[in-house]
Short mmCIF file of C-alpha atoms and ligand atoms in Angstrom, two decimals:
data_model
loop_
_atom_site.label_atom_id
_atom_site.label_comp_id
_atom_site.label_asym_id
_atom_site.label_seq_id
_atom_site.Cartn_x
_atom_site.Cartn_y
_atom_site.Cartn_z
CA MET A 1 18.03 -2.60 2.96
CA SER A 2 14.09 -1.89 3.56
CA LYS A 3 14.85 0.85 6.46
CA GLU A 4 17.09 2.57 4.01
CA ARG A 5 14.08 3.36 1.73
CA ILE A 6 12.08 4.91 4.60
CA LYS A 7 15.04 7.47 5.78
CA ILE A 8 13.68 10.77 6.58
CA ALA A 9 16.04 13.57 5.46
CA PRO A 10 18.25 14.29 8.46
CA GLU A 11 17.74 18.05 8.33
CA MET A 12 13.98 17.30 8.35
CA PHE A 13 13.81 14.92 11.27
CA GLU A 14 13.06 17.04 14.11
CA ILE A 15 10.01 18.58 12.26
CA MET A 16 8.16 15.45 11.29
CA PRO A 17 5.38 14.53 13.46
CA SER A 18 6.32 11.88 16.13
CA GLU A 19 4.20 9.38 14.51
CA TYR A 20 6.70 9.27 11.49
CA GLN A 21 9.77 9.50 13.59
CA ASP A 22 8.52 6.41 15.46
CA LEU A 23 7.48 4.72 12.35
CA VAL A 24 11.17 4.74 10.97
CA ASP A 25 12.75 4.28 14.32
CA ARG A 26 10.70 1.52 15.78
CA ALA A 27 8.81 -0.32 13.21
CA THR A 28 9.28 -3.87 11.99
CA TYR A 29 9.88 -2.95 8.49
CA GLY A 30 12.78 -5.41 6.98
CA LYS A 31 12.64 -7.45 10.31
CA GLU A 32 13.02 -11.15 9.28
CA GLY A 33 10.18 -13.45 11.08
CA ARG A 34 8.29 -10.37 11.76
CA GLY A 35 4.35 -11.08 13.22
CA TRP A 36 1.64 -10.49 15.66
CA LYS A 37 3.89 -10.88 18.58
CA ASP A 38 5.84 -7.50 17.59
CA ILE A 39 2.31 -5.78 18.58
CA GLY A 40 2.91 -3.70 21.62
CA THR A 41 6.70 -4.18 21.75
CA SER A 42 7.27 -1.95 18.50
CA LYS A 43 5.54 0.82 16.29
CA GLU A 44 2.69 -0.77 14.69
CA LEU A 45 2.18 0.02 10.98
CA ILE A 46 -1.37 1.13 12.02
CA GLU A 47 -1.79 4.53 13.75
CA GLU A 48 -5.13 4.29 15.03
CA HIS A 49 -8.59 3.17 13.59
CA SER A 50 -11.76 4.61 13.02
CA LEU A 51 -14.02 1.79 13.42
CA CYS A 52 -16.39 1.30 15.81
CA ALA A 53 -15.16 0.62 19.71
CA GLY A 54 -13.97 -3.30 19.64
CA CYS A 55 -14.83 -3.95 15.97
CA PRO A 56 -13.36 -7.31 15.13
CA GLU A 57 -11.96 -5.65 11.94
CA SER A 58 -9.49 -3.66 13.83
CA MET A 59 -8.08 -6.59 15.29
CA ALA A 60 -7.59 -8.04 12.07
CA PHE A 61 -6.16 -5.18 10.58
CA ARG A 62 -3.59 -5.35 13.47
CA TYR A 63 -2.62 -8.86 12.73
CA ILE A 64 -2.70 -8.56 9.26
CA LEU A 65 -0.28 -5.52 9.18
CA ALA A 66 2.06 -7.14 11.68
CA SER A 67 2.02 -10.39 9.50
CA LEU A 68 3.11 -8.90 6.19
CA PRO A 69 6.36 -10.81 5.21
CA ALA A 70 7.65 -7.32 3.33
CA PRO A 71 5.56 -4.31 4.21
CA GLU A 72 8.15 -1.93 2.71
CA ASP A 73 7.52 -3.92 -0.60
CA THR A 74 3.74 -4.17 -0.35
CA VAL A 75 0.95 -2.46 -1.80
CA MET A 76 -2.65 -3.07 -0.48
CA VAL A 77 -5.83 -2.35 -2.62
CA GLY A 78 -8.82 -1.40 -0.41
CA SER A 79 -12.55 -0.85 -1.52
CA THR A 80 -15.60 1.03 -0.08
CA GLY A 81 -16.74 -0.11 3.36
CA CYS A 82 -15.68 -0.10 6.84
CA THR A 83 -12.09 -1.20 5.85
CA SER A 84 -11.59 2.10 3.91
CA LEU A 85 -11.72 4.15 7.02
CA VAL A 86 -8.69 2.24 8.26
CA PHE A 87 -6.55 2.70 5.31
CA PRO A 88 -5.61 6.34 5.91
CA HIS A 89 -4.12 5.37 8.84
CA VAL A 90 -2.05 2.56 7.79
CA GLY A 91 2.05 2.94 7.05
CA VAL A 92 1.90 0.66 4.04
CA HIS A 93 1.50 1.81 0.45
CA ASN A 94 -2.30 1.33 -0.35
CA ILE A 95 -4.78 2.27 -3.10
CA HIS A 96 -8.34 2.83 -2.77
CA SER A 97 -10.51 1.35 -5.41
CA LEU A 98 -13.84 2.25 -6.92
CA PHE A 99 -16.16 -0.18 -5.01
CA GLY A 100 -15.86 -3.70 -6.47
CA ASN A 101 -12.97 -3.11 -8.71
CA GLN A 102 -10.29 -4.10 -6.40
CA ASN A 103 -9.30 -7.06 -8.10
CA ALA A 104 -9.00 -5.48 -11.44
CA ILE A 105 -7.03 -2.70 -10.02
CA ALA A 106 -4.62 -5.26 -7.97
CA SER A 107 -4.50 -7.26 -11.35
CA GLY A 108 -2.99 -4.27 -13.23
CA LEU A 109 -0.80 -3.04 -10.15
CA LYS A 110 0.72 -6.43 -10.03
CA ARG A 111 1.68 -6.62 -13.72
CA ALA A 112 2.89 -3.01 -13.57
CA LEU A 113 5.11 -3.82 -10.54
CA SER A 114 6.57 -6.75 -12.11
CA VAL A 115 7.46 -5.13 -15.42
CA ARG A 116 8.90 -2.09 -13.52
CA PHE A 117 10.67 -4.10 -11.04
CA PRO A 118 11.73 -7.29 -12.43
CA GLY A 119 12.99 -10.01 -10.01
CA GLN A 120 12.04 -8.02 -7.19
CA VAL A 121 9.50 -8.94 -4.43
CA LYS A 122 6.52 -6.97 -4.68
CA ASP A 123 3.59 -8.02 -3.14
CA VAL A 124 -0.19 -7.17 -4.02
CA VAL A 125 -2.46 -7.57 -1.20
CA VAL A 126 -6.52 -6.94 -2.05
CA LEU A 127 -8.38 -6.35 1.50
CA ALA A 128 -12.05 -5.51 1.36
CA GLY A 129 -15.56 -6.34 2.40
CA ASP A 130 -17.85 -8.97 1.43
CA GLY A 131 -20.02 -6.67 -0.32
CA ALA A 132 -17.31 -5.51 -2.56
CA THR A 133 -15.82 -9.04 -2.86
CA VAL A 134 -18.78 -11.18 -3.35
CA ASP A 135 -21.46 -8.84 -4.74
CA ILE A 136 -20.76 -5.88 -6.54
CA GLY A 137 -17.12 -6.90 -7.37
CA LEU A 138 -17.69 -10.87 -7.96
CA ASP A 139 -16.80 -10.25 -11.95
CA MET A 140 -13.30 -8.85 -10.78
CA THR A 141 -12.68 -11.35 -8.10
CA LEU A 142 -13.43 -14.26 -10.32
CA GLN A 143 -11.69 -12.78 -13.62
CA ALA A 144 -8.62 -12.50 -11.43
CA TRP A 145 -8.60 -15.96 -10.10
CA PHE A 146 -9.27 -17.25 -13.45
CA ARG A 147 -6.43 -15.33 -14.96
CA GLN A 148 -4.12 -16.61 -12.25
CA GLU A 149 -3.18 -13.11 -11.26
CA LYS A 150 -0.53 -13.62 -8.53
CA PHE A 151 -1.74 -11.66 -5.58
CA THR A 152 -3.54 -12.38 -2.26
CA THR A 153 -7.38 -11.52 -1.82
CA ILE A 154 -8.65 -10.95 1.83
CA CYS A 155 -12.41 -10.66 2.52
CA PHE A 156 -13.37 -9.13 5.68
CA ASP A 157 -16.49 -11.29 5.80
CA ASN A 158 -19.09 -9.50 8.27
CA GLU A 159 -21.94 -11.03 6.35
CA LEU A 160 -23.58 -7.75 5.56
CA TYR A 161 -23.02 -4.27 3.97
CA ALA A 162 -21.80 -2.53 7.28
CA ASN A 163 -20.68 0.75 6.13
CA THR A 164 -24.20 1.52 4.59
CA GLY A 165 -26.36 0.42 7.48
CA GLY A 166 -26.90 -3.35 7.19
CA GLN A 167 -27.95 -4.30 3.76
CA GLU A 168 -27.98 -8.12 2.56
CA SER A 169 -25.02 -9.52 1.21
CA GLY A 170 -24.48 -12.52 -0.44
CA LEU A 171 -22.29 -13.93 2.41
CA MET A 172 -25.03 -13.20 4.92
CA GLN A 173 -26.44 -16.54 6.45
CA LYS A 174 -29.91 -17.78 5.31
CA GLY A 175 -32.69 -16.40 7.28
CA PHE A 176 -30.62 -13.66 8.81
CA VAL A 177 -32.67 -10.18 9.20
CA ALA A 178 -30.69 -6.90 9.21
CA LYS A 179 -31.52 -3.36 9.80
CA MET A 180 -31.79 -2.73 6.14
CA ALA A 181 -33.12 -6.43 5.21
CA PRO A 182 -36.07 -6.78 7.01
CA VAL A 183 -37.70 -9.85 5.16
CA GLY A 184 -34.85 -11.90 5.85
CA LYS A 185 -32.12 -13.49 3.65
CA THR A 186 -33.97 -16.06 1.34
CA PHE A 187 -30.99 -18.17 -0.07
CA GLU A 188 -27.78 -19.66 1.18
CA LYS A 189 -24.50 -18.20 2.16
CA VAL A 190 -22.37 -18.05 -1.00
CA LYS A 191 -19.90 -20.66 -0.90
CA LEU A 192 -17.18 -18.37 -1.96
CA PRO A 193 -13.96 -20.36 -0.59
CA GLU A 194 -15.15 -23.39 -2.67
CA ILE A 195 -15.79 -21.12 -5.59
CA ALA A 196 -12.27 -19.80 -5.09
CA ARG A 197 -10.75 -23.38 -5.31
CA GLU A 198 -12.36 -24.15 -8.50
CA SER A 199 -11.64 -20.92 -9.95
CA GLY A 200 -8.17 -21.63 -9.71
CA CYS A 201 -6.96 -20.25 -6.28
CA HIS A 202 -3.89 -22.13 -4.76
CA TYR A 203 -4.29 -21.45 -0.97
CA VAL A 204 -7.75 -20.89 0.42
CA VAL A 205 -8.58 -20.45 4.07
CA ASN A 206 -11.98 -19.85 5.79
CA CYS A 207 -11.51 -18.80 9.25
CA THR A 208 -12.20 -16.04 11.93
CA VAL A 209 -9.72 -13.99 13.32
CA SER A 210 -9.67 -15.02 17.11
CA LYS A 211 -6.36 -16.42 17.17
CA PRO A 212 -3.81 -14.05 16.16
CA ASN A 213 -1.07 -16.73 15.46
CA LEU A 214 -3.33 -18.45 12.96
CA VAL A 215 -4.09 -15.08 11.29
CA GLU A 216 -0.29 -14.63 11.00
CA LYS A 217 0.21 -18.02 9.59
CA VAL A 218 -2.52 -18.03 6.86
CA ILE A 219 -1.51 -14.47 6.01
CA LYS A 220 2.23 -15.32 5.28
CA ASN A 221 1.24 -18.53 3.50
CA ALA A 222 -1.14 -16.69 1.29
CA ILE A 223 1.18 -14.15 0.40
CA HIS A 224 4.11 -16.50 -0.33
CA VAL A 225 2.01 -18.87 -2.25
CA ALA A 226 0.70 -15.58 -4.28
CA ARG A 227 3.98 -14.31 -4.81
CA GLU A 228 5.38 -17.58 -6.49
CA ILE A 229 2.63 -19.67 -7.70
CA GLY A 230 -0.88 -17.95 -8.24
CA PRO A 231 -3.99 -16.41 -6.85
CA THR A 232 -4.80 -16.93 -3.07
CA TYR A 233 -8.16 -16.30 -0.99
CA LEU A 234 -8.56 -15.70 2.93
CA GLN A 235 -12.13 -15.15 4.16
CA LEU A 236 -12.04 -14.05 7.45
CA TYR A 237 -14.87 -13.49 10.00
CA THR A 238 -15.01 -10.12 11.41
CA PRO A 239 -18.33 -9.79 12.53
CA CYS A 240 -19.96 -6.44 12.67
CA ILE A 241 -21.09 -6.12 16.41
CA LEU A 242 -22.99 -3.10 15.63
CA GLU A 243 -25.24 -4.75 13.27
CA ILE A 244 -25.75 -7.97 15.08
CA GLY A 245 -26.32 -6.32 18.39
CA LYS A 246 -23.35 -6.98 20.26
CA ASN A 247 -21.32 -4.78 22.41
CA SER A 248 -17.85 -4.01 21.95
CA MET A 249 -16.59 -6.65 24.32
CA GLU A 250 -18.43 -9.20 22.88
CA GLY A 251 -16.57 -9.70 19.21
CA LEU A 252 -14.28 -12.26 20.26
CA GLN A 253 -16.83 -14.52 21.89
CA GLU A 254 -18.92 -14.28 18.67
CA MET A 255 -15.69 -15.44 16.63
CA ARG A 256 -15.23 -18.18 19.04
CA ASP A 257 -18.77 -19.40 18.77
CA SER A 258 -18.92 -19.21 15.04
CA GLU A 259 -15.70 -21.29 14.63
CA LYS A 260 -16.73 -24.17 16.10
CA PRO A 261 -16.58 -27.56 14.05
CA THR A 262 -20.24 -27.55 13.10
CA GLU A 263 -20.24 -23.98 12.31
CA ARG A 264 -19.62 -21.92 9.22
CA PHE A 265 -16.29 -20.39 10.38
CA ALA A 266 -15.14 -23.72 11.47
CA TYR A 267 -11.53 -23.68 9.89
CA ARG A 268 -11.36 -24.65 6.29
CA GLU A 269 -8.51 -24.80 3.84
CA TYR A 270 -7.65 -26.10 0.41
CA VAL A 271 -3.97 -25.84 -0.81
CA SER A 272 -2.93 -27.05 -4.19
CA ASP A 273 -0.22 -29.61 -4.78
CA GLU A 274 2.34 -26.78 -5.91
CA ALA A 275 1.36 -24.68 -2.83
CA LYS A 276 2.00 -27.49 -0.52
CA GLU A 277 5.16 -28.22 -1.85
CA LEU A 278 6.32 -24.67 -1.39
CA LEU A 279 4.71 -24.27 1.90
CA THR A 280 6.90 -27.22 3.46
CA GLU A 281 9.89 -25.92 1.73
CA LEU A 282 9.17 -22.48 3.07
CA ALA A 283 8.30 -24.26 6.69
CA ALA A 284 11.57 -25.88 6.78
CA LYS A 285 13.59 -22.91 6.07
CA GLU A 286 11.57 -21.11 8.69
CA LYS A 287 12.70 -24.01 10.99
CA GLU A 288 16.30 -23.51 10.29
CA ARG A 289 15.96 -19.51 10.78
CA LYS A 290 14.27 -19.80 14.20
CA ALA A 291 17.08 -22.62 15.15
CA ALA A 292 19.89 -20.24 13.97
CA ALA A 293 18.52 -17.47 15.72
CA LYS A 294 18.16 -19.23 19.04
CA LYS A 295 21.57 -20.53 18.59
CA GLN A 296 22.88 -17.16 18.26
CA LEU A 297 21.11 -15.62 20.97
CA ALA A 298 22.37 -18.80 23.54
CA ASP A 299 25.90 -18.20 22.09
CA LYS A 300 25.20 -14.27 23.03
CA GLN A 301 24.13 -15.21 26.34
CA LEU A 302 26.93 -17.53 26.89
CA ALA A 303 29.47 -14.98 26.14
CA GLY A 304 27.77 -12.42 28.10
CA LYS A 305 28.36 -14.88 31.11
CA ALA A 306 31.89 -15.59 30.25
CA MET B 1 -6.98 47.52 -20.72
CA SER B 2 -5.45 44.08 -20.07
CA THR B 3 -8.17 41.54 -19.06
CA MET B 4 -5.35 39.03 -18.02
CA TYR B 5 -6.59 36.94 -15.09
CA GLU B 6 -4.16 37.47 -12.20
CA VAL B 7 -3.26 34.82 -9.44
CA LEU B 8 -3.76 36.86 -6.41
CA PRO B 9 -4.12 36.02 -2.49
CA GLY B 10 -7.25 35.38 -1.61
CA PRO B 11 -9.76 34.64 -0.22
CA GLU B 12 -11.20 34.31 -3.66
CA HIS B 13 -14.26 31.90 -3.43
CA PHE B 14 -15.29 28.84 -1.80
CA LEU B 15 -14.10 27.13 -5.49
CA PRO B 16 -11.68 29.30 -6.98
CA PRO B 17 -11.23 28.52 -10.80
CA ALA B 18 -8.08 26.47 -11.73
CA ALA B 19 -5.95 29.32 -12.90
CA ALA B 20 -4.85 27.29 -16.12
CA SER B 21 -8.81 27.44 -17.01
CA MET B 22 -8.61 31.17 -16.80
CA GLY B 23 -5.67 31.18 -19.49
CA ILE B 24 -2.55 31.31 -17.17
CA ARG B 25 0.11 29.19 -18.86
CA LEU B 26 3.27 27.59 -17.43
CA PRO B 27 6.66 29.00 -17.69
CA ASP B 28 9.65 27.66 -20.16
CA PRO B 29 12.76 26.56 -18.65
CA GLY B 30 14.71 29.69 -17.23
CA GLN B 31 11.55 31.16 -16.49
CA ALA B 32 9.06 31.54 -13.88
CA HIS B 33 5.75 33.13 -13.35
CA ILE B 34 4.33 36.06 -11.03
CA HIS B 35 0.83 36.05 -10.59
CA GLY B 36 0.26 34.39 -13.86
CA LYS B 37 2.81 36.48 -15.94
CA ILE B 38 5.58 34.67 -17.21
CA VAL B 39 9.20 36.63 -16.19
CA ASN B 40 12.68 35.45 -16.22
CA GLU B 41 13.49 33.51 -13.08
CA ASP B 42 15.57 36.16 -11.11
CA GLU B 43 12.33 38.29 -11.11
CA ALA B 44 10.67 35.85 -9.41
CA MET B 45 13.45 35.38 -6.99
CA GLU B 46 13.41 38.81 -5.94
CA VAL B 47 9.55 38.69 -5.41
CA ALA B 48 9.57 35.57 -3.45
CA ALA B 49 12.46 36.85 -1.38
CA ARG B 50 10.61 40.12 -0.72
CA GLN B 51 7.61 38.08 0.26
CA PHE B 52 9.58 36.03 3.03
CA LEU B 53 11.22 39.16 4.49
CA SER B 54 7.81 41.20 4.54
CA ALA B 55 5.33 38.34 6.18
CA LYS B 56 4.55 38.14 9.65
CA VAL B 57 4.86 34.42 9.34
CA PRO B 58 6.75 33.19 6.44
CA THR B 59 6.69 29.58 5.97
CA ILE B 60 8.25 26.78 4.02
CA PHE B 61 5.92 23.56 3.46
CA PRO B 62 8.41 20.56 2.68
CA GLY B 63 6.47 17.75 1.04
CA PRO B 64 7.30 13.71 0.89
CA LEU B 65 9.68 14.37 -1.99
CA VAL B 66 12.09 16.48 0.00
CA LEU B 67 11.42 14.95 3.69
CA TRP B 68 12.34 11.39 3.06
CA ALA B 69 16.04 10.93 1.87
CA TRP B 70 14.74 8.71 -0.96
CA ASN B 71 17.81 9.50 -3.39
CA GLU B 72 20.65 11.83 -3.04
CA LYS B 73 18.79 14.63 -4.92
CA ALA B 74 16.30 14.66 -2.30
CA ALA B 75 18.69 14.45 0.58
CA LYS B 76 20.49 17.76 -1.17
CA LYS B 77 17.29 19.41 -1.60
CA ALA B 78 16.46 18.87 2.16
CA THR B 79 19.76 20.37 3.13
CA ALA B 80 19.32 23.60 0.98
CA ILE B 81 15.69 23.80 2.45
CA ARG B 82 16.95 23.86 5.80
CA HIS B 83 19.48 26.61 4.95
CA LEU B 84 16.73 28.69 3.19
CA TYR B 85 14.85 28.44 6.57
CA GLU B 86 17.67 29.21 8.61
CA THR B 87 18.54 32.27 6.27
CA ILE B 88 14.86 33.66 6.43
CA LYS B 89 14.95 33.02 10.44
CA GLU B 90 18.05 35.21 10.60
CA CYS B 91 16.91 37.81 8.19
CA VAL B 92 13.52 38.77 9.49
CA THR B 93 13.00 40.93 12.63
CA PRO B 94 11.96 39.46 15.83
CA SER B 95 8.17 40.46 15.19
CA GLN B 96 8.29 37.99 12.41
CA GLN B 97 8.05 34.14 12.87
CA ALA B 98 9.49 32.06 10.34
CA MET B 99 8.18 28.44 10.42
CA LEU B 100 9.06 25.05 8.54
CA ILE B 101 6.17 22.87 8.67
CA PRO B 102 6.25 19.39 6.77
CA MET B 103 3.62 17.89 4.63
CA PRO B 104 4.44 14.26 5.62
CA ASP B 105 2.33 12.47 3.25
CA TYR B 106 -1.04 12.95 1.59
CA ARG B 107 -3.63 10.46 3.36
CA PRO B 108 -6.83 12.44 4.66
CA LYS B 109 -6.03 12.87 8.26
CA TYR B 110 -9.38 12.29 9.89
CA PRO B 111 -10.61 13.06 12.54
CA LYS B 112 -7.99 15.95 12.70
CA ILE B 113 -4.47 16.93 12.27
CA ASN B 114 -2.28 18.80 14.44
CA PRO B 115 -1.85 22.40 12.61
CA GLU B 116 0.63 23.38 14.74
CA ILE B 117 3.28 20.55 13.43
CA GLU B 118 1.97 19.39 9.93
CA ILE B 119 -0.17 20.52 6.87
CA ASN B 120 -2.20 18.22 4.97
CA PRO B 121 -3.20 18.73 1.14
CA ASN B 122 -6.86 17.78 1.89
CA HIS B 123 -7.32 20.85 4.10
CA PRO B 124 -4.22 23.08 4.13
CA ASN B 125 -6.47 26.02 5.22
CA LEU B 126 -6.42 24.59 8.92
CA THR B 127 -2.61 24.82 9.22
CA ILE B 128 -2.65 28.49 7.40
CA TRP B 129 -5.48 29.75 9.89
CA HIS B 130 -4.14 28.06 12.95
CA ASN B 131 -0.62 29.55 12.71
CA LYS B 132 -1.82 33.02 10.57
CA ILE B 133 0.62 32.33 8.07
CA ASP B 134 1.02 34.98 5.42
CA ALA B 135 3.44 33.86 2.78
CA CYS B 136 4.32 30.41 2.17
CA MET B 137 6.47 27.88 -0.11
CA PHE B 138 5.38 24.39 -1.33
CA VAL B 139 8.56 22.40 -2.10
CA GLY B 140 8.63 18.55 -2.67
CA VAL B 141 5.00 18.12 -2.76
CA HIS B 142 3.68 15.92 -5.83
CA CYS B 143 1.90 18.07 -8.51
CA HIS B 144 -1.39 16.86 -8.10
CA GLN B 145 -1.38 17.45 -4.30
CA ALA B 146 0.30 20.96 -4.76
CA ASN B 147 -2.36 22.14 -7.29
CA LEU B 148 -5.33 20.84 -4.80
CA SER B 149 -3.47 22.79 -1.99
CA LEU B 150 -2.57 25.99 -3.54
CA LYS B 151 -6.31 26.12 -4.76
CA ILE B 152 -7.83 25.49 -1.56
CA ILE B 153 -5.33 28.17 -0.04
CA ARG B 154 -6.26 30.70 -2.81
CA GLY B 155 -9.94 29.96 -2.01
CA GLY B 156 -10.19 30.45 1.46
CA THR B 157 -7.13 32.42 2.96
CA TYR B 158 -5.15 35.64 2.34
CA CYS B 159 -1.84 33.56 2.16
CA TYR B 160 0.66 34.40 -0.74
CA THR B 161 1.79 31.14 -2.12
CA ILE B 162 5.05 30.24 -3.77
CA ALA B 163 5.55 27.34 -5.73
CA MET B 164 9.42 25.82 -5.90
CA CYS B 165 8.35 23.18 -8.28
CA ALA B 166 10.57 20.42 -9.64
CA GLN B 167 8.74 19.91 -12.57
CA ALA B 168 6.90 22.55 -14.78
CA GLY B 169 5.86 24.66 -12.25
CA HIS B 170 2.27 25.70 -11.02
CA GLU B 171 -0.46 28.10 -12.58
CA ASP B 172 -2.23 28.27 -8.89
CA ALA B 173 0.79 29.49 -7.03
CA MET B 174 1.04 33.55 -6.88
CA VAL B 175 4.97 32.84 -7.81
CA SER B 176 5.96 29.72 -9.48
CA PHE B 177 9.21 28.25 -9.98
CA ARG B 178 10.29 25.18 -12.16
CA ASP B 179 12.96 22.67 -12.40
CA ALA B 180 13.72 23.19 -8.90
CA THR B 181 17.29 21.82 -7.52
CA ALA B 182 19.18 22.20 -4.30
CA ASP B 183 21.17 24.87 -6.28
CA LYS B 184 18.23 27.02 -6.98
CA ILE B 185 16.94 26.67 -3.55
CA MET B 186 20.32 28.01 -2.17
CA LYS B 187 19.85 30.98 -4.74
CA LEU B 188 16.78 31.86 -3.07
CA ALA B 189 18.22 31.92 0.12
CA ASP B 190 21.07 34.20 -1.19
CA TRP B 191 18.20 36.81 -2.53
CA VAL B 192 16.92 36.76 0.96
CA LYS B 193 20.13 37.57 2.65
CA LYS B 194 20.75 40.19 -0.23
CA LEU B 195 17.40 42.16 0.16
CA LYS B 196 17.79 41.73 4.09
CA GLY B 197 17.13 45.22 5.51
CA SER B 198 15.60 46.75 2.40
CA VAL B 199 12.24 45.51 2.90
CA GLU B 200 9.79 46.80 5.00
CA PRO B 201 8.78 44.59 7.79
CA PRO B 202 4.89 44.15 8.70
CA LYS B 203 3.19 46.42 10.73
CA ASP B 204 2.53 45.39 14.28
C1 TPP C 1 -19.75 2.04 -7.05
C2 TPP C 1 -20.25 1.99 -5.52
N1 TPP C 1 -21.74 1.54 -5.06
C3 TPP C 1 -21.97 1.54 -3.99
C4 TPP C 1 -21.50 2.39 -2.73
C5 TPP C 1 -22.06 2.30 -1.92
N2 TPP C 1 -21.52 1.64 -0.56
C6 TPP C 1 -20.28 1.93 0.31
S1 TPP C 1 -19.80 1.21 1.26
C7 TPP C 1 -21.00 -0.36 0.86
C8 TPP C 1 -21.08 -1.53 1.41
C9 TPP C 1 -19.94 -2.22 1.91
O1 TPP C 1 -20.06 -3.56 2.31
P1 TPP C 1 -18.83 -4.20 2.53
O2 TPP C 1 -18.07 -4.58 1.33
O3 TPP C 1 -19.44 -5.68 2.94
O4 TPP C 1 -18.00 -3.65 3.57
P2 TPP C 1 -18.23 -3.68 5.23
O5 TPP C 1 -18.77 -2.24 5.28
O6 TPP C 1 -19.30 -4.38 5.62
O7 TPP C 1 -17.02 -3.79 5.76
C10 TPP C 1 -21.84 0.36 -0.34
C11 TPP C 1 -22.79 -0.53 -1.00
C12 TPP C 1 -20.32 3.03 -3.33
N3 TPP C 1 -19.36 3.56 -2.43
N4 TPP C 1 -19.53 2.65 -4.49
S1 SF4 C 2 -20.12 -0.78 11.31
FE1 SF4 C 2 -19.70 -2.97 12.07
S2 SF4 C 2 -17.92 -3.43 10.67
FE2 SF4 C 2 -18.10 -1.28 10.54
S3 SF4 C 2 -16.92 -0.51 12.11
FE3 SF4 C 2 -18.84 -0.66 13.03
S4 SF4 C 2 -18.73 -2.67 14.04
FE4 SF4 C 2 -16.98 -2.71 12.33
MG1 MG C 3 -19.37 -6.61 4.76
#
């Protein structure tokens, strides 16, 4: 079904740039159970990125795009910042919003899609930096949660305004000195995951993107819960290696160091009772699907041997 | 003396005025415009066909609405566009080079695009300059992006622009059709065939 929608007109196929031919032939649109393991074996939904070499945001992007449950029926809403440099290279519908407005845009979009395509799956996913989510866009972020808008908000938390050279953000740690915040932060990192829970989010996770399987799991959970129940929020640590003085190979270690049990990105999750029920159901279905797929493969191998 | 603004090949300015702001209006059904003057559609068919036959590099730029087979009508238009392209190729002399270059989508392609294989609405001039395109037709490009491209082309190149528009037409093209269908595109191909040999090919 989904592949049908991204068919190139046959007479035009040979003139299309190869990246589009690949996208149609070898991408994972419509593949059941798509996930991070498809990276490197099929066409990714991200062509290239324009971030600094080794920027953990680029890893996060890859894992997220590989894990969207229905990319052909997903619209992502971005905001200004380092993330916005990547969206032009992404093979999923996306809208760039005025800095901070992302959750307001997504609210309208999600409602419009529900009216235009009743009964069909249309996922809306906001992906923005911490400056956009927690500072300039905090009003829009919170109001969308209060209103129980059914979409996922992902914050790439790099603890400062990276794209404009390192200004202080609400998610910056207390005492941190950045290039454009020389005095050092005087107040604590805003506890947005807790605020999200209190504001009505049904699934909230705070973690790093050091483990692709974990990112896949939380993305899928967040999107499914948002589809069926209400707002969800993911705060992912994607350190700005440029601004914290690390080189391109050090992003992964920085994330590992920051996710230790006593650190600020130790895994934390809040799941509402309704969401728990849904996720249990989905997990059971997924188990069944995997068992059926395994059996099918075994049967095929057996038939091949016979 | 007429003071009507004429939509002519550029380079006009860095920022040419939107033709609509200069008083150019869109044709009604059954009509088209040539340089901003409302004419009947056949007249514009002839002018467009002559442009293809007299250009050194006559080019069609199909956009997403016809590149992707998202419904039956789009698929039919794609077939008609291919036919028009093949017809132009057959009808021009060996010194002319017909091209079919896609505009697959509208995202700004930074840091660069390959102007030999695609055109982007945010910098269409790059593809036109690189391939020395002197006449082109837009088809299947959403209105806003076509307007943007047509203006940039008029501003920075000498390319003659034709719009085969599925809606109400484009003021910023030198020739614009409206209500494009597969049949209309086939009709333009017939005009090219009919005029073959009667149009002076480009010098050198
Ligand atoms: C309305 C508006 N205000 C301010 C800016 C300037 N601006 C661009 S990027 C940015 C900071 C982005 O920080 P963040 O959201 O944390 O994203 P990051 O670059 O760190 O990924 C700012 C303030 C803007 N583009 N628009
Ligand atoms: S400035 Fe920082 S967040 Fe932005 S791309 Fe570079 S490393 Fe990544
Ligand atoms: Mg930031």
